Amino acid sequence: QKEVEQDPGPLSVPEGAIVSLNCTYSNSAFQYFMWYRQYSRKGPELLMYTYSSGNKEDGRFTAQVDKSSKYISLFIRDSQPSDSATYLCARCPNSGYALNFGKGTSLLVTP
Amino acid sequence: DAGVTQSPTHLIKTRGQQVTLRCSPKSGHDTVSWYQQALGQGPQFIFQYYEEEERQRGNFPDRFSGHQFPNYSSELNVNALLLGDSALYLCASSRRQGVPTNEKLFFGSGTQLSVL
């Protein structure tokens, strides 16, 4: 079983919609969770990271971790066409360890 | 402040050849990691360098090797190229604070390698 599972989409929403992106993970050890955004032909860009259950908010983005169900979510409010990209969730078991990425979810926000 | 820079941006090789990819980390960063991203997949960890030594390695054969220089820049070498090595190769840097801080990795734009 892959450590991080992510629906590849594609997901298409109208501008202004609330977007929900989700991942599940299989390992129960203490760990960090991250969300990266990747535009076409570019490297991933860190959006948010957290290590605790609950919500973390940054502008239009909210990361949510539910460790009891091993579920990670990213919510994007007031989505914009510039949010169109692939969103990658990732985990690492400890600050010093390598990241395990999901396959990424392709998001298209239409004007 | 320059971010992570990688060269070249694109590369075409044939099976059996060898390739070297280069990376300069973000200013102030001393730890470099390399990832391979196949089309439609998430990045897969290859290895990580700190203090000019390989510190961690993912599930890649020893055809994949690397080096880190005293100025923290790094190279990724792949020998005996296979068609399946075609991918985007990403370099990421971070700053060690006791241990490498991978929760804040900064990625370069990658090198797109095509093996024919």
PDB file of C-alpha atoms in Angstrom:
ATOM      1  CA  GLN A   1       0.000   0.000   0.000  1.00  0.00           C
ATOM      2  CA  LYS A   2       1.341   3.387  -1.036  1.00  0.00           C
ATOM      3  CA  GLU A   3       2.005   5.597   1.993  1.00  0.00           C
ATOM      4  CA  VAL A   4       0.105   8.612   0.640  1.00  0.00           C
ATOM      5  CA  GLU A   5      -2.946   8.225  -1.584  1.00  0.00           C
ATOM      6  CA  GLN A   6      -4.369  11.103  -3.577  1.00  0.00           C
ATOM      7  CA  ASP A   7      -7.113  11.267  -6.190  1.00  0.00           C
ATOM      8  CA  PRO A   8      -5.439  12.542  -9.393  1.00  0.00           C
ATOM      9  CA  GLY A   9      -8.581  14.268 -10.677  1.00  0.00           C
ATOM     10  CA  PRO A  10      -8.783  16.335 -12.803  1.00  0.00           C
ATOM     11  CA  LEU A  11     -11.004  18.590 -10.750  1.00  0.00           C
ATOM     12  CA  SER A  12     -12.723  21.484 -12.529  1.00  0.00           C
ATOM     13  CA  VAL A  13     -14.503  24.269 -10.619  1.00  0.00           C
ATOM     14  CA  PRO A  14     -15.853  27.729 -11.489  1.00  0.00           C
ATOM     15  CA  GLU A  15     -14.042  30.814 -10.263  1.00  0.00           C
ATOM     16  CA  GLY A  16     -15.046  31.733  -6.711  1.00  0.00           C
ATOM     17  CA  ALA A  17     -15.859  28.177  -5.661  1.00  0.00           C
ATOM     18  CA  ILE A  18     -14.516  26.518  -2.531  1.00  0.00           C
ATOM     19  CA  VAL A  19     -12.135  23.721  -3.467  1.00  0.00           C
ATOM     20  CA  SER A  20     -11.532  20.656  -1.316  1.00  0.00           C
ATOM     21  CA  LEU A  21      -8.474  18.497  -1.991  1.00  0.00           C
ATOM     22  CA  ASN A  22      -7.886  15.323  -0.021  1.00  0.00           C
ATOM     23  CA  CYS A  23      -5.265  12.715   0.794  1.00  0.00           C
ATOM     24  CA  THR A  24      -5.135   9.632   2.976  1.00  0.00           C
ATOM     25  CA  TYR A  25      -2.035   8.137   4.539  1.00  0.00           C
ATOM     26  CA  SER A  26      -1.218   4.753   5.973  1.00  0.00           C
ATOM     27  CA  ASN A  27       1.502   5.290   8.581  1.00  0.00           C
ATOM     28  CA  SER A  28       0.539   6.246  12.103  1.00  0.00           C
ATOM     29  CA  ALA A  29       3.890   7.581  13.309  1.00  0.00           C
ATOM     30  CA  PHE A  30       4.277  11.200  14.329  1.00  0.00           C
ATOM     31  CA  GLN A  31       4.852  13.177  11.189  1.00  0.00           C
ATOM     32  CA  TYR A  32       4.681  16.399   9.287  1.00  0.00           C
ATOM     33  CA  PHE A  33       2.183  17.041   6.505  1.00  0.00           C
ATOM     34  CA  MET A  34       2.647  19.452   3.632  1.00  0.00           C
ATOM     35  CA  TRP A  35       0.786  20.767   0.647  1.00  0.00           C
ATOM     36  CA  TYR A  36       2.718  21.796  -2.449  1.00  0.00           C
ATOM     37  CA  ARG A  37       1.437  23.533  -5.575  1.00  0.00           C
ATOM     38  CA  GLN A  38       3.055  22.702  -8.899  1.00  0.00           C
ATOM     39  CA  TYR A  39       2.467  24.672 -12.065  1.00  0.00           C
ATOM     40  CA  SER A  40       3.174  23.055 -15.405  1.00  0.00           C
ATOM     41  CA  ARG A  41       6.904  22.695 -16.110  1.00  0.00           C
ATOM     42  CA  LYS A  42       7.801  24.113 -12.695  1.00  0.00           C
ATOM     43  CA  GLY A  43       9.013  22.663  -9.412  1.00  0.00           C
ATOM     44  CA  PRO A  44       6.664  22.219  -6.449  1.00  0.00           C
ATOM     45  CA  GLU A  45       6.102  25.266  -4.258  1.00  0.00           C
ATOM     46  CA  LEU A  46       5.382  24.827  -0.554  1.00  0.00           C
ATOM     47  CA  LEU A  47       1.935  26.153   0.376  1.00  0.00           C
ATOM     48  CA  MET A  48       1.487  24.949   3.927  1.00  0.00           C
ATOM     49  CA  TYR A  49       2.860  22.515   6.446  1.00  0.00           C
ATOM     50  CA  THR A  50       1.580  21.276   9.784  1.00  0.00           C
ATOM     51  CA  TYR A  51       2.330  18.548  12.267  1.00  0.00           C
ATOM     52  CA  SER A  52      -0.746  18.585  14.445  1.00  0.00           C
ATOM     53  CA  SER A  53      -4.358  17.620  14.088  1.00  0.00           C
ATOM     54  CA  GLY A  54      -6.814  20.399  13.398  1.00  0.00           C
ATOM     55  CA  ASN A  55      -6.815  23.362  11.056  1.00  0.00           C
ATOM     56  CA  LYS A  56      -4.113  25.748   9.923  1.00  0.00           C
ATOM     57  CA  GLU A  57      -5.127  28.798   7.931  1.00  0.00           C
ATOM     58  CA  ASP A  58      -3.088  31.029   5.623  1.00  0.00           C
ATOM     59  CA  GLY A  59      -5.056  33.536   3.578  1.00  0.00           C
ATOM     60  CA  ARG A  60      -7.420  31.670   1.260  1.00  0.00           C
ATOM     61  CA  PHE A  61      -5.871  28.312   2.148  1.00  0.00           C
ATOM     62  CA  THR A  62      -6.747  26.027   5.066  1.00  0.00           C
ATOM     63  CA  ALA A  63      -4.942  22.773   5.788  1.00  0.00           C
ATOM     64  CA  GLN A  64      -6.760  20.223   7.893  1.00  0.00           C
ATOM     65  CA  VAL A  65      -5.347  17.068   9.463  1.00  0.00           C
ATOM     66  CA  ASP A  66      -7.460  14.338  11.026  1.00  0.00           C
ATOM     67  CA  LYS A  67      -5.045  11.832  12.539  1.00  0.00           C
ATOM     68  CA  SER A  68      -7.802   9.562  13.823  1.00  0.00           C
ATOM     69  CA  SER A  69      -8.962   8.877  10.266  1.00  0.00           C
ATOM     70  CA  LYS A  70      -5.536   9.493   8.631  1.00  0.00           C
ATOM     71  CA  TYR A  71      -7.008  12.143   6.377  1.00  0.00           C
ATOM     72  CA  ILE A  72      -5.391  15.351   5.102  1.00  0.00           C
ATOM     73  CA  SER A  73      -7.326  18.117   3.379  1.00  0.00           C
ATOM     74  CA  LEU A  74      -6.595  21.434   1.711  1.00  0.00           C
ATOM     75  CA  PHE A  75      -9.398  23.948   1.257  1.00  0.00           C
ATOM     76  CA  ILE A  76      -9.104  26.879  -1.129  1.00  0.00           C
ATOM     77  CA  ARG A  77     -11.636  29.671  -0.684  1.00  0.00           C
ATOM     78  CA  ASP A  78     -12.643  32.080  -3.434  1.00  0.00           C
ATOM     79  CA  SER A  79     -10.714  30.053  -6.020  1.00  0.00           C
ATOM     80  CA  GLN A  80      -9.042  31.955  -8.855  1.00  0.00           C
ATOM     81  CA  PRO A  81      -7.933  30.878 -12.350  1.00  0.00           C
ATOM     82  CA  SER A  82      -4.363  31.382 -11.114  1.00  0.00           C
ATOM     83  CA  ASP A  83      -4.972  28.524  -8.654  1.00  0.00           C
ATOM     84  CA  SER A  84      -5.089  26.124 -11.623  1.00  0.00           C
ATOM     85  CA  ALA A  85      -2.211  23.739 -10.950  1.00  0.00           C
ATOM     86  CA  THR A  86      -1.404  20.313  -9.562  1.00  0.00           C
ATOM     87  CA  TYR A  87      -1.623  20.064  -5.786  1.00  0.00           C
ATOM     88  CA  LEU A  88       0.640  17.551  -4.072  1.00  0.00           C
ATOM     89  CA  CYS A  89       0.227  16.355  -0.516  1.00  0.00           C
ATOM     90  CA  ALA A  90       3.260  14.994   1.279  1.00  0.00           C
ATOM     91  CA  ARG A  91       4.307  13.626   4.625  1.00  0.00           C
ATOM     92  CA  CYS A  92       7.555  13.008   6.397  1.00  0.00           C
ATOM     93  CA  PRO A  93       7.917  11.004   9.577  1.00  0.00           C
ATOM     94  CA  ASN A  94      10.391  13.414  11.105  1.00  0.00           C
ATOM     95  CA  SER A  95      11.945  16.751  10.293  1.00  0.00           C
ATOM     96  CA  GLY A  96      15.061  15.047   9.004  1.00  0.00           C
ATOM     97  CA  TYR A  97      13.482  12.429   6.774  1.00  0.00           C
ATOM     98  CA  ALA A  98      12.602  12.438   3.108  1.00  0.00           C
ATOM     99  CA  LEU A  99       9.132  13.350   1.912  1.00  0.00           C
ATOM    100  CA  ASN A 100       6.540  10.853   0.644  1.00  0.00           C
ATOM    101  CA  PHE A 101       4.377  12.504  -1.988  1.00  0.00           C
ATOM    102  CA  GLY A 102       0.977  11.639  -3.317  1.00  0.00           C
ATOM    103  CA  LYS A 103       0.462  11.552  -7.074  1.00  0.00           C
ATOM    104  CA  GLY A 104      -1.053  15.029  -7.074  1.00  0.00           C
ATOM    105  CA  THR A 105      -4.521  16.343  -7.951  1.00  0.00           C
ATOM    106  CA  SER A 106      -4.902  18.453 -11.082  1.00  0.00           C
ATOM    107  CA  LEU A 107      -7.143  21.488 -10.474  1.00  0.00           C
ATOM    108  CA  LEU A 108      -8.659  23.729 -13.144  1.00  0.00           C
ATOM    109  CA  VAL A 109     -10.464  26.909 -12.100  1.00  0.00           C
ATOM    110  CA  THR A 110     -12.511  28.302 -14.974  1.00  0.00           C
ATOM    111  CA  PRO A 111     -13.392  32.030 -15.271  1.00  0.00           C
TER     112      PRO A 111
ATOM    113  CA  ASP B   1      17.672  36.261  -3.310  1.00  0.00           C
ATOM    114  CA  ALA B   2      18.146  33.501  -5.863  1.00  0.00           C
ATOM    115  CA  GLY B   3      16.126  30.392  -5.261  1.00  0.00           C
ATOM    116  CA  VAL B   4      17.180  26.877  -6.165  1.00  0.00           C
ATOM    117  CA  THR B   5      18.698  26.824  -9.635  1.00  0.00           C
ATOM    118  CA  GLN B   6      19.104  23.753 -11.802  1.00  0.00           C
ATOM    119  CA  SER B   7      20.860  23.139 -15.081  1.00  0.00           C
ATOM    120  CA  PRO B   8      20.280  22.228 -17.778  1.00  0.00           C
ATOM    121  CA  THR B   9      16.510  22.724 -18.095  1.00  0.00           C
ATOM    122  CA  HIS B  10      16.142  20.054 -20.765  1.00  0.00           C
ATOM    123  CA  LEU B  11      18.303  17.159 -21.846  1.00  0.00           C
ATOM    124  CA  ILE B  12      17.967  14.406 -24.433  1.00  0.00           C
ATOM    125  CA  LYS B  13      20.076  11.277 -24.146  1.00  0.00           C
ATOM    126  CA  THR B  14      20.070   7.792 -25.599  1.00  0.00           C
ATOM    127  CA  ARG B  15      19.953   4.501 -23.748  1.00  0.00           C
ATOM    128  CA  GLY B  16      23.221   3.489 -22.156  1.00  0.00           C
ATOM    129  CA  GLN B  17      24.597   7.014 -21.937  1.00  0.00           C
ATOM    130  CA  GLN B  18      25.524   8.850 -18.766  1.00  0.00           C
ATOM    131  CA  VAL B  19      24.150  12.191 -17.595  1.00  0.00           C
ATOM    132  CA  THR B  20      25.083  14.812 -15.001  1.00  0.00           C
ATOM    133  CA  LEU B  21      22.563  17.280 -13.614  1.00  0.00           C
ATOM    134  CA  ARG B  22      23.499  20.282 -11.508  1.00  0.00           C
ATOM    135  CA  CYS B  23      21.899  22.195  -8.670  1.00  0.00           C
ATOM    136  CA  SER B  24      22.675  25.309  -6.649  1.00  0.00           C
ATOM    137  CA  PRO B  25      20.717  25.573  -3.402  1.00  0.00           C
ATOM    138  CA  LYS B  26      18.867  28.601  -2.144  1.00  0.00           C
ATOM    139  CA  SER B  27      21.081  31.118  -0.393  1.00  0.00           C
ATOM    140  CA  GLY B  28      21.597  30.130   3.242  1.00  0.00           C
ATOM    141  CA  HIS B  29      20.708  26.481   2.642  1.00  0.00           C
ATOM    142  CA  ASP B  30      23.208  23.685   3.169  1.00  0.00           C
ATOM    143  CA  THR B  31      21.215  20.502   2.525  1.00  0.00           C
ATOM    144  CA  VAL B  32      20.317  19.281  -0.954  1.00  0.00           C
ATOM    145  CA  SER B  33      17.846  16.550  -1.884  1.00  0.00           C
ATOM    146  CA  TRP B  34      17.117  15.075  -5.293  1.00  0.00           C
ATOM    147  CA  TYR B  35      13.724  13.787  -6.434  1.00  0.00           C
ATOM    148  CA  GLN B  36      12.559  12.068  -9.609  1.00  0.00           C
ATOM    149  CA  GLN B  37       9.097  12.910 -10.924  1.00  0.00           C
ATOM    150  CA  ALA B  38       7.727  10.715 -13.684  1.00  0.00           C
ATOM    151  CA  LEU B  39       4.836  12.014 -15.780  1.00  0.00           C
ATOM    152  CA  GLY B  40       1.590  11.983 -13.782  1.00  0.00           C
ATOM    153  CA  GLN B  41       3.335  10.939 -10.565  1.00  0.00           C
ATOM    154  CA  GLY B  42       4.460  12.653  -7.408  1.00  0.00           C
ATOM    155  CA  PRO B  43       8.174  13.216  -6.793  1.00  0.00           C
ATOM    156  CA  GLN B  44      10.125  10.191  -5.555  1.00  0.00           C
ATOM    157  CA  PHE B  45      13.075  10.707  -3.201  1.00  0.00           C
ATOM    158  CA  ILE B  46      16.469   9.721  -4.615  1.00  0.00           C
ATOM    159  CA  PHE B  47      18.964  10.909  -1.992  1.00  0.00           C
ATOM    160  CA  GLN B  48      19.979  13.748   0.278  1.00  0.00           C
ATOM    161  CA  TYR B  49      23.365  15.389   0.797  1.00  0.00           C
ATOM    162  CA  TYR B  50      24.672  17.298   3.743  1.00  0.00           C
ATOM    163  CA  GLU B  51      28.296  18.183   4.563  1.00  0.00           C
ATOM    164  CA  GLU B  52      29.352  16.637   1.241  1.00  0.00           C
ATOM    165  CA  GLU B  53      28.064  13.196   2.243  1.00  0.00           C
ATOM    166  CA  GLU B  54      25.043  11.164   1.213  1.00  0.00           C
ATOM    167  CA  ARG B  55      22.869  11.047   4.326  1.00  0.00           C
ATOM    168  CA  GLN B  56      19.719   9.286   3.149  1.00  0.00           C
ATOM    169  CA  ARG B  57      18.845   7.288   0.079  1.00  0.00           C
ATOM    170  CA  GLY B  58      15.564   6.233  -1.447  1.00  0.00           C
ATOM    171  CA  ASN B  59      14.830   3.068  -3.391  1.00  0.00           C
ATOM    172  CA  PHE B  60      17.026   3.826  -6.422  1.00  0.00           C
ATOM    173  CA  PRO B  61      19.782   1.645  -7.904  1.00  0.00           C
ATOM    174  CA  ASP B  62      23.406   2.616  -7.571  1.00  0.00           C
ATOM    175  CA  ARG B  63      23.353   3.812 -11.204  1.00  0.00           C
ATOM    176  CA  PHE B  64      22.171   6.970  -9.481  1.00  0.00           C
ATOM    177  CA  SER B  65      24.967   8.732  -7.659  1.00  0.00           C
ATOM    178  CA  GLY B  66      25.625  12.221  -6.449  1.00  0.00           C
ATOM    179  CA  HIS B  67      28.041  14.679  -5.052  1.00  0.00           C
ATOM    180  CA  GLN B  68      27.944  17.798  -2.948  1.00  0.00           C
ATOM    181  CA  PHE B  69      30.618  20.464  -3.158  1.00  0.00           C
ATOM    182  CA  PRO B  70      31.994  22.716  -0.404  1.00  0.00           C
ATOM    183  CA  ASN B  71      29.800  25.587  -1.657  1.00  0.00           C
ATOM    184  CA  TYR B  72      26.743  23.301  -1.056  1.00  0.00           C
ATOM    185  CA  SER B  73      25.964  22.889  -4.755  1.00  0.00           C
ATOM    186  CA  SER B  74      25.282  19.356  -5.918  1.00  0.00           C
ATOM    187  CA  GLU B  75      25.359  17.038  -8.898  1.00  0.00           C
ATOM    188  CA  LEU B  76      23.222  14.044  -9.761  1.00  0.00           C
ATOM    189  CA  ASN B  77      24.803  11.433 -12.034  1.00  0.00           C
ATOM    190  CA  VAL B  78      22.925   8.653 -13.748  1.00  0.00           C
ATOM    191  CA  ASN B  79      24.844   5.924 -15.555  1.00  0.00           C
ATOM    192  CA  ALA B  80      23.656   3.391 -18.136  1.00  0.00           C
ATOM    193  CA  LEU B  81      20.471   5.309 -18.855  1.00  0.00           C
ATOM    194  CA  LEU B  82      17.248   3.377 -19.362  1.00  0.00           C
ATOM    195  CA  LEU B  83      14.083   4.519 -21.094  1.00  0.00           C
ATOM    196  CA  GLY B  84      12.395   4.474 -17.680  1.00  0.00           C
ATOM    197  CA  ASP B  85      14.781   7.139 -16.412  1.00  0.00           C
ATOM    198  CA  SER B  86      12.903   9.719 -18.480  1.00  0.00           C
ATOM    199  CA  ALA B  87      11.472  12.115 -15.927  1.00  0.00           C
ATOM    200  CA  LEU B  88      11.668  15.549 -14.350  1.00  0.00           C
ATOM    201  CA  TYR B  89      14.564  15.617 -11.904  1.00  0.00           C
ATOM    202  CA  LEU B  90      14.014  18.021  -9.077  1.00  0.00           C
ATOM    203  CA  CYS B  91      16.545  19.451  -6.672  1.00  0.00           C
ATOM    204  CA  ALA B  92      15.354  20.745  -3.316  1.00  0.00           C
ATOM    205  CA  SER B  93      17.259  22.583  -0.625  1.00  0.00           C
ATOM    206  CA  SER B  94      16.726  23.201   3.049  1.00  0.00           C
ATOM    207  CA  ARG B  95      18.618  24.509   6.030  1.00  0.00           C
ATOM    208  CA  ARG B  96      19.873  22.170   8.678  1.00  0.00           C
ATOM    209  CA  GLN B  97      18.896  23.115  12.191  1.00  0.00           C
ATOM    210  CA  GLY B  98      20.343  20.261  14.179  1.00  0.00           C
ATOM    211  CA  VAL B  99      18.755  17.945  11.630  1.00  0.00           C
ATOM    212  CA  PRO B 100      17.773  18.730   8.026  1.00  0.00           C
ATOM    213  CA  THR B 101      14.472  20.579   8.031  1.00  0.00           C
ATOM    214  CA  ASN B 102      12.497  18.889   5.316  1.00  0.00           C
ATOM    215  CA  GLU B 103       9.212  20.445   6.306  1.00  0.00           C
ATOM    216  CA  LYS B 104      10.369  23.547   4.444  1.00  0.00           C
ATOM    217  CA  LEU B 105      11.875  22.297   1.234  1.00  0.00           C
ATOM    218  CA  PHE B 106      12.427  24.713  -1.631  1.00  0.00           C
ATOM    219  CA  PHE B 107      12.402  23.134  -5.076  1.00  0.00           C
ATOM    220  CA  GLY B 108      14.047  24.180  -8.297  1.00  0.00           C
ATOM    221  CA  SER B 109      12.209  24.058 -11.623  1.00  0.00           C
ATOM    222  CA  GLY B 110      13.854  20.794 -12.497  1.00  0.00           C
ATOM    223  CA  THR B 111      15.686  19.217 -15.396  1.00  0.00           C
ATOM    224  CA  GLN B 112      13.504  17.394 -17.903  1.00  0.00           C
ATOM    225  CA  LEU B 113      15.448  14.320 -19.027  1.00  0.00           C
ATOM    226  CA  SER B 114      14.311  12.376 -22.061  1.00  0.00           C
ATOM    227  CA  VAL B 115      15.971   9.036 -22.808  1.00  0.00           C
ATOM    228  CA  LEU B 116      15.476   7.764 -26.354  1.00  0.00           C
TER     229      LEU B 116
END
